[in-house]
């Protein structure tokens, strides 16, 4: 069977990845990816470079973004694929979404100070590629570099998450706004890594239904933070709600990330094996 290696989710230095858009394109290409998307958090600054690098290598480029959303008091990520990255309302909406990050980072630093971790804001800034996009990942890298934790997994088990030092709640974009910006910019909205949310099944049903009513089209089935069981769970969700299934590594860095670009199980193979008639986003 002819299969297509699509990777529709990853991050560059323009958000919280460590590679340039060009280095990511080369890595994706070397790993056999033929359809690729760079989906930086709340930022479109890497799109032009990613598109050029991908097309120079003969890959099909799908423009992308991952929007931070607050829904039912939790953070949910919505990927937008095939967006016009010059669309004014999308650009303005993302600017607004990024806007509170610096103050949040200072508040996170103040919290870490209370448990004896000094100058975390300045430390995190050393890892930041885009001053408008300081994220928890940059703090995590600082906590590893300064010897507080052995790796970023240890950081996200003990710090920067709800109930642990360094966590500061934040109000991101509304689900309605995020899906509307994506749709108005000509893109498809996709629910990112659904296995990571801590909602009840009733809340999940509500999220999927609302997302669908707003015109949301897809859901990630195969992604770096899902287990093989979760591939099955979310393939069923896609069928049940009529969503297109997507595959993306969510790659950030060669050492930190559990899944490299283009190396996760193939969506088509997975679905054919399960004899599921599931439409997917990948071609
Ligand atoms: P922020 O947008 O500043 O809240 O940062 C979110 C980013 O932190 C995510 O995109 C991931 O890159 C990273 N992150 C969050 N939780 C984890 C986790 N459990 N393990 C590894 N990285 C995580
Ligand atoms: Mn990230
Ligand atoms: Mn995400
Ligand atoms: Mn991501």
GROMACS .gro file of C-alpha atoms and ligand atoms in nm:
model
  309
    1UNK     CA    1   0.000   0.000   0.000
    2UNK     CA    2   0.123   0.347  -0.085
    3UNK     CA    3   0.139   0.555   0.229
    4UNK     CA    4   0.212   0.921   0.277
    5UNK     CA    5   0.437   1.048   0.551
    6UNK     CA    6   0.267   1.366   0.675
    7UNK     CA    7   0.380   1.548   0.989
    8UNK     CA    8   0.144   1.833   1.066
    9UNK     CA    9   0.261   1.957   1.406
   10UNK     CA   10   0.602   2.082   1.528
   11UNK     CA   11   0.778   2.385   1.677
   12UNK     CA   12   1.074   2.604   1.582
   13UNK     CA   13   1.278   2.868   1.769
   14UNK     CA   14   1.002   3.111   1.672
   15UNK     CA   15   0.805   2.954   1.960
   16UNK     CA   16   0.942   2.691   2.199
   17UNK     CA   17   1.136   2.459   1.968
   18UNK     CA   18   1.515   2.466   1.947
   19UNK     CA   19   1.567   2.428   1.570
   20UNK     CA   20   1.526   2.688   1.298
   21UNK     CA   21   1.246   2.645   1.043
   22UNK     CA   22   1.514   2.546   0.786
   23UNK     CA   23   1.672   2.284   1.016
   24UNK     CA   24   1.327   2.138   1.089
   25UNK     CA   25   1.250   2.118   0.718
   26UNK     CA   26   1.577   1.932   0.655
   27UNK     CA   27   1.514   1.696   0.944
   28UNK     CA   28   1.158   1.624   0.829
   29UNK     CA   29   1.282   1.560   0.475
   30UNK     CA   30   1.564   1.334   0.596
   31UNK     CA   31   1.305   1.133   0.793
   32UNK     CA   32   1.094   1.081   0.481
   33UNK     CA   33   0.822   1.338   0.542
   34UNK     CA   34   0.653   1.452   0.220
   35UNK     CA   35   0.381   1.679   0.364
   36UNK     CA   36   0.495   1.902   0.643
   37UNK     CA   37   0.360   2.182   0.862
   38UNK     CA   38   0.533   2.408   1.115
   39UNK     CA   39   0.280   2.495   1.387
   40UNK     CA   40   0.446   2.739   1.625
   41UNK     CA   41   0.251   2.845   1.935
   42UNK     CA   42   0.051   3.164   1.874
   43UNK     CA   43   0.299   3.280   1.606
   44UNK     CA   44   0.326   3.294   1.229
   45UNK     CA   45   0.679   3.441   1.215
   46UNK     CA   46   0.837   3.118   1.085
   47UNK     CA   47   0.587   3.040   0.809
   48UNK     CA   48   0.755   3.204   0.513
   49UNK     CA   49   1.093   3.047   0.593
   50UNK     CA   50   0.939   2.705   0.658
   51UNK     CA   51   0.747   2.713   0.329
   52UNK     CA   52   1.053   2.811   0.128
   53UNK     CA   53   1.276   2.551   0.294
   54UNK     CA   54   1.013   2.277   0.251
   55UNK     CA   55   0.949   2.357  -0.113
   56UNK     CA   56   1.322   2.378  -0.191
   57UNK     CA   57   1.345   2.021  -0.061
   58UNK     CA   58   1.045   1.906  -0.266
   59UNK     CA   59   0.805   1.865   0.026
   60UNK     CA   60   0.447   1.988   0.018
   61UNK     CA   61   0.414   2.265   0.274
   62UNK     CA   62   0.092   2.324   0.472
   63UNK     CA   63   0.097   2.651   0.666
   64UNK     CA   64   0.024   2.608   1.035
   65UNK     CA   65  -0.019   2.749   1.383
   66UNK     CA   66  -0.107   2.612   1.729
   67UNK     CA   67  -0.336   2.849   1.921
   68UNK     CA   68  -0.354   2.852   2.301
   69UNK     CA   69  -0.718   2.851   2.414
   70UNK     CA   70  -0.883   2.853   2.755
   71UNK     CA   71  -1.192   2.635   2.759
   72UNK     CA   72  -1.379   2.537   3.076
   73UNK     CA   73  -1.089   2.670   3.287
   74UNK     CA   74  -0.829   2.450   3.117
   75UNK     CA   75  -0.581   2.513   2.838
   76UNK     CA   76  -0.670   2.350   2.508
   77UNK     CA   77  -0.456   2.377   2.195
   78UNK     CA   78  -0.615   2.425   1.853
   79UNK     CA   79  -0.401   2.373   1.544
   80UNK     CA   80  -0.486   2.572   1.232
   81UNK     CA   81  -0.371   2.417   0.902
   82UNK     CA   82  -0.365   2.572   0.558
   83UNK     CA   83  -0.421   2.922   0.692
   84UNK     CA   84  -0.329   3.237   0.501
   85UNK     CA   85  -0.046   3.347   0.729
   86UNK     CA   86  -0.084   3.707   0.612
   87UNK     CA   87  -0.448   3.728   0.720
   88UNK     CA   88  -0.484   4.050   0.931
   89UNK     CA   89  -0.746   3.918   1.180
   90UNK     CA   90  -0.548   3.601   1.245
   91UNK     CA   91  -0.227   3.802   1.295
   92UNK     CA   92  -0.406   4.043   1.532
   93UNK     CA   93  -0.571   3.761   1.726
   94UNK     CA   94  -0.241   3.580   1.776
   95UNK     CA   95  -0.070   3.901   1.883
   96UNK     CA   96  -0.342   3.947   2.146
   97UNK     CA   97  -0.304   3.584   2.256
   98UNK     CA   98   0.075   3.620   2.302
   99UNK     CA   99   0.039   3.951   2.477
  100UNK     CA  100   0.020   3.837   2.840
  101UNK     CA  101   0.318   3.599   2.823
  102UNK     CA  102   0.585   3.837   2.959
  103UNK     CA  103   0.385   3.929   3.270
  104UNK     CA  104   0.292   3.566   3.326
  105UNK     CA  105   0.659   3.472   3.300
  106UNK     CA  106   0.752   3.731   3.564
  107UNK     CA  107   0.480   3.595   3.795
  108UNK     CA  108   0.610   3.240   3.738
  109UNK     CA  109   0.959   3.359   3.826
  110UNK     CA  110   0.831   3.523   4.147
  111UNK     CA  111   0.672   3.191   4.246
  112UNK     CA  112   0.988   2.996   4.178
  113UNK     CA  113   1.178   3.249   4.386
  114UNK     CA  114   0.959   3.152   4.683
  115UNK     CA  115   1.092   2.794   4.663
  116UNK     CA  116   1.452   2.911   4.636
  117UNK     CA  117   1.494   2.918   4.259
  118UNK     CA  118   1.639   3.260   4.184
  119UNK     CA  119   1.638   3.466   3.864
  120UNK     CA  120   1.428   3.217   3.669
  121UNK     CA  121   1.287   3.486   3.439
  122UNK     CA  122   1.634   3.596   3.332
  123UNK     CA  123   1.740   3.232   3.310
  124UNK     CA  124   1.444   3.136   3.091
  125UNK     CA  125   1.504   3.437   2.866
  126UNK     CA  126   1.842   3.290   2.770
  127UNK     CA  127   1.654   3.011   2.590
  128UNK     CA  128   1.402   3.233   2.419
  129UNK     CA  129   1.429   3.277   2.041
  130UNK     CA  130   1.134   3.517   2.010
  131UNK     CA  131   1.092   3.777   2.287
  132UNK     CA  132   0.712   3.773   2.240
  133UNK     CA  133   0.697   3.402   2.300
  134UNK     CA  134   0.836   3.310   2.640
  135UNK     CA  135   0.678   2.980   2.743
  136UNK     CA  136   0.691   2.721   3.018
  137UNK     CA  137   0.926   2.521   2.796
  138UNK     CA  138   1.192   2.795   2.829
  139UNK     CA  139   1.158   2.782   3.209
  140UNK     CA  140   1.184   2.403   3.190
  141UNK     CA  141   1.513   2.430   2.997
  142UNK     CA  142   1.646   2.674   3.257
  143UNK     CA  143   1.550   2.437   3.542
  144UNK     CA  144   1.740   2.156   3.369
  145UNK     CA  145   2.043   2.370   3.287
  146UNK     CA  146   2.064   2.498   3.645
  147UNK     CA  147   2.051   2.142   3.783
  148UNK     CA  148   1.711   2.164   3.958
  149UNK     CA  149   1.578   1.876   3.743
  150UNK     CA  150   1.749   1.613   3.529
  151UNK     CA  151   1.526   1.663   3.226
  152UNK     CA  152   1.216   1.850   3.111
  153UNK     CA  153   0.991   1.551   3.191
  154UNK     CA  154   1.099   1.585   3.554
  155UNK     CA  155   1.025   1.958   3.537
  156UNK     CA  156   0.670   1.902   3.408
  157UNK     CA  157   0.605   1.647   3.684
  158UNK     CA  158   0.721   1.873   3.969
  159UNK     CA  159   0.707   2.235   3.854
  160UNK     CA  160   0.510   2.468   3.624
  161UNK     CA  161   0.188   2.262   3.637
  162UNK     CA  162  -0.125   2.328   3.841
  163UNK     CA  163  -0.061   2.278   4.211
  164UNK     CA  164   0.320   2.291   4.174
  165UNK     CA  165   0.568   2.578   4.209
  166UNK     CA  166   0.595   2.809   3.911
  167UNK     CA  167   0.240   2.753   3.786
  168UNK     CA  168   0.049   3.068   3.701
  169UNK     CA  169  -0.300   3.037   3.557
  170UNK     CA  170  -0.357   3.226   3.237
  171UNK     CA  171  -0.650   3.331   3.022
  172UNK     CA  172  -0.574   3.243   2.659
  173UNK     CA  173  -0.798   3.293   2.354
  174UNK     CA  174  -1.166   3.186   2.346
  175UNK     CA  175  -1.239   2.867   2.153
  176UNK     CA  176  -1.488   3.059   1.938
  177UNK     CA  177  -1.230   3.326   1.850
  178UNK     CA  178  -0.952   3.076   1.772
  179UNK     CA  179  -1.170   2.865   1.541
  180UNK     CA  180  -1.309   3.179   1.376
  181UNK     CA  181  -0.960   3.326   1.312
  182UNK     CA  182  -0.851   2.997   1.155
  183UNK     CA  183  -1.163   2.963   0.940
  184UNK     CA  184  -1.158   3.328   0.831
  185UNK     CA  185  -0.794   3.280   0.727
  186UNK     CA  186  -0.905   2.989   0.507
  187UNK     CA  187  -0.769   2.713   0.732
  188UNK     CA  188  -0.892   2.394   0.897
  189UNK     CA  189  -0.915   2.391   1.277
  190UNK     CA  190  -0.788   2.074   1.448
  191UNK     CA  191  -0.801   1.978   1.817
  192UNK     CA  192  -0.438   1.914   1.923
  193UNK     CA  193  -0.332   1.616   2.141
  194UNK     CA  194  -0.677   1.544   2.294
  195UNK     CA  195  -0.525   1.278   2.520
  196UNK     CA  196  -0.354   1.547   2.726
  197UNK     CA  197  -0.667   1.719   2.858
  198UNK     CA  198  -0.799   1.640   3.204
  199UNK     CA  199  -1.170   1.676   3.132
  200UNK     CA  200  -1.453   1.443   3.230
  201UNK     CA  201  -1.609   1.250   2.943
  202UNK     CA  202  -1.909   1.484   2.962
  203UNK     CA  203  -1.682   1.785   2.924
  204UNK     CA  204  -1.496   1.619   2.635
  205UNK     CA  205  -1.826   1.555   2.460
  206UNK     CA  206  -1.915   1.920   2.512
  207UNK     CA  207  -1.575   2.032   2.377
  208UNK     CA  208  -1.603   1.817   2.063
  209UNK     CA  209  -1.965   1.923   2.002
  210UNK     CA  210  -1.894   2.293   2.049
  211UNK     CA  211  -1.584   2.268   1.830
  212UNK     CA  212  -1.786   2.098   1.557
  213UNK     CA  213  -2.068   2.355   1.582
  214UNK     CA  214  -1.809   2.631   1.540
  215UNK     CA  215  -1.686   2.469   1.219
  216UNK     CA  216  -1.386   2.282   1.364
  217UNK     CA  217  -1.288   2.001   1.126
  218UNK     CA  218  -1.016   1.776   1.265
  219UNK     CA  219  -0.861   1.603   1.563
  220UNK     CA  220  -0.509   1.472   1.619
  221UNK     CA  221  -0.516   1.095   1.644
  222UNK     CA  222  -0.145   1.013   1.612
  223UNK     CA  223   0.072   1.258   1.806
  224UNK     CA  224   0.387   1.242   2.020
  225UNK     CA  225   0.209   1.243   2.356
  226UNK     CA  226  -0.049   0.971   2.272
  227UNK     CA  227  -0.012   0.604   2.363
  228UNK     CA  228  -0.109   0.338   2.106
  229UNK     CA  229  -0.433   0.288   2.301
  230UNK     CA  230  -0.504   0.658   2.263
  231UNK     CA  231  -0.459   0.631   1.883
  232UNK     CA  232  -0.754   0.390   1.891
  233UNK     CA  233  -0.957   0.602   2.133
  234UNK     CA  234  -0.922   0.918   1.925
  235UNK     CA  235  -0.970   0.740   1.593
  236UNK     CA  236  -1.310   0.640   1.735
  237UNK     CA  237  -1.378   0.997   1.845
  238UNK     CA  238  -1.296   1.118   1.493
  239UNK     CA  239  -1.544   0.870   1.344
  240UNK     CA  240  -1.810   0.947   1.599
  241UNK     CA  241  -1.797   1.323   1.547
  242UNK     CA  242  -1.711   1.322   1.177
  243UNK     CA  243  -1.369   1.483   1.231
  244UNK     CA  244  -1.075   1.440   0.995
  245UNK     CA  245  -0.790   1.253   1.166
  246UNK     CA  246  -0.447   1.420   1.181
  247UNK     CA  247  -0.092   1.306   1.252
  248UNK     CA  248   0.187   1.522   1.390
  249UNK     CA  249   0.489   1.456   1.609
  250UNK     CA  250   0.472   1.781   1.815
  251UNK     CA  251   0.850   1.776   1.781
  252UNK     CA  252   1.035   2.051   1.974
  253UNK     CA  253   1.395   1.935   2.016
  254UNK     CA  254   1.611   1.631   1.926
  255UNK     CA  255   1.684   1.546   2.292
  256UNK     CA  256   1.364   1.652   2.467
  257UNK     CA  257   1.100   1.523   2.228
  258UNK     CA  258   0.978   1.166   2.250
  259UNK     CA  259   0.877   1.153   1.885
  260UNK     CA  260   1.097   1.265   1.597
  261UNK     CA  261   0.952   1.424   1.284
  262UNK     CA  262   0.782   1.175   1.055
  263UNK     CA  263   0.848   0.866   1.266
  264UNK     CA  264   0.518   0.798   1.443
  265UNK     CA  265   0.290   0.516   1.322
  266UNK     CA  266   0.132   0.592   0.993
  267UNK     CA  267  -0.230   0.699   1.012
  268UNK     CA  268  -0.336   0.521   0.695
  269UNK     CA  269  -0.180   0.191   0.801
  270UNK     CA  270  -0.329   0.218   1.148
  271UNK     CA  271  -0.673   0.281   1.010
  272UNK     CA  272  -0.665   0.025   0.733
  273UNK     CA  273  -0.550  -0.238   0.984
  274UNK     CA  274  -0.844  -0.156   1.203
  275UNK     CA  275  -1.067  -0.165   0.896
  276UNK     CA  276  -1.201   0.175   0.984
  277UNK     CA  277  -1.348   0.401   0.723
  278UNK     CA  278  -1.194   0.718   0.855
  279UNK     CA  279  -1.121   1.025   0.657
  280UNK     CA  280  -0.796   1.190   0.742
  281UNK     CA  281  -0.619   1.513   0.677
  282UNK     CA  282  -0.300   1.382   0.535
  283UNK     CA  283  -0.362   1.394   0.166
  284LIG     P1  284   0.289   2.748   2.766
  284LIG     O1  285   0.226   2.777   2.633
  284LIG     O2  286   0.385   2.856   2.808
  284LIG     O3  287   0.189   2.716   2.874
  284LIG     O4  288   0.380   2.620   2.747
  284LIG     C1  289   0.325   2.502   2.698
  284LIG     C2  290   0.436   2.415   2.644
  284LIG     O5  291   0.502   2.349   2.752
  284LIG     C3  292   0.383   2.302   2.558
  284LIG     O6  293   0.365   2.343   2.427
  284LIG     C4  294   0.493   2.201   2.569
  284LIG     O7  295   0.597   2.235   2.479
  284LIG     C5  296   0.542   2.221   2.710
  284LIG     N1  297   0.479   2.123   2.801
  284LIG     C6  298   0.365   2.137   2.871
  284LIG     N2  299   0.340   2.027   2.944
  284LIG     C7  300   0.441   1.942   2.917
  284LIG     C8  301   0.474   1.811   2.960
  284LIG     N3  302   0.399   1.744   3.048
  284LIG     N4  303   0.587   1.755   2.911
  284LIG     C9  304   0.665   1.821   2.824
  284LIG     N5  305   0.639   1.945   2.779
  284LIG    C10  306   0.528   2.004   2.825
  285LIG    MN1  307   0.540   2.363   2.303
  286LIG    MN1  308   0.024   2.174   2.235
  287LIG    MN1  309   0.266   2.167   1.992
   0.00000   0.00000   0.00000
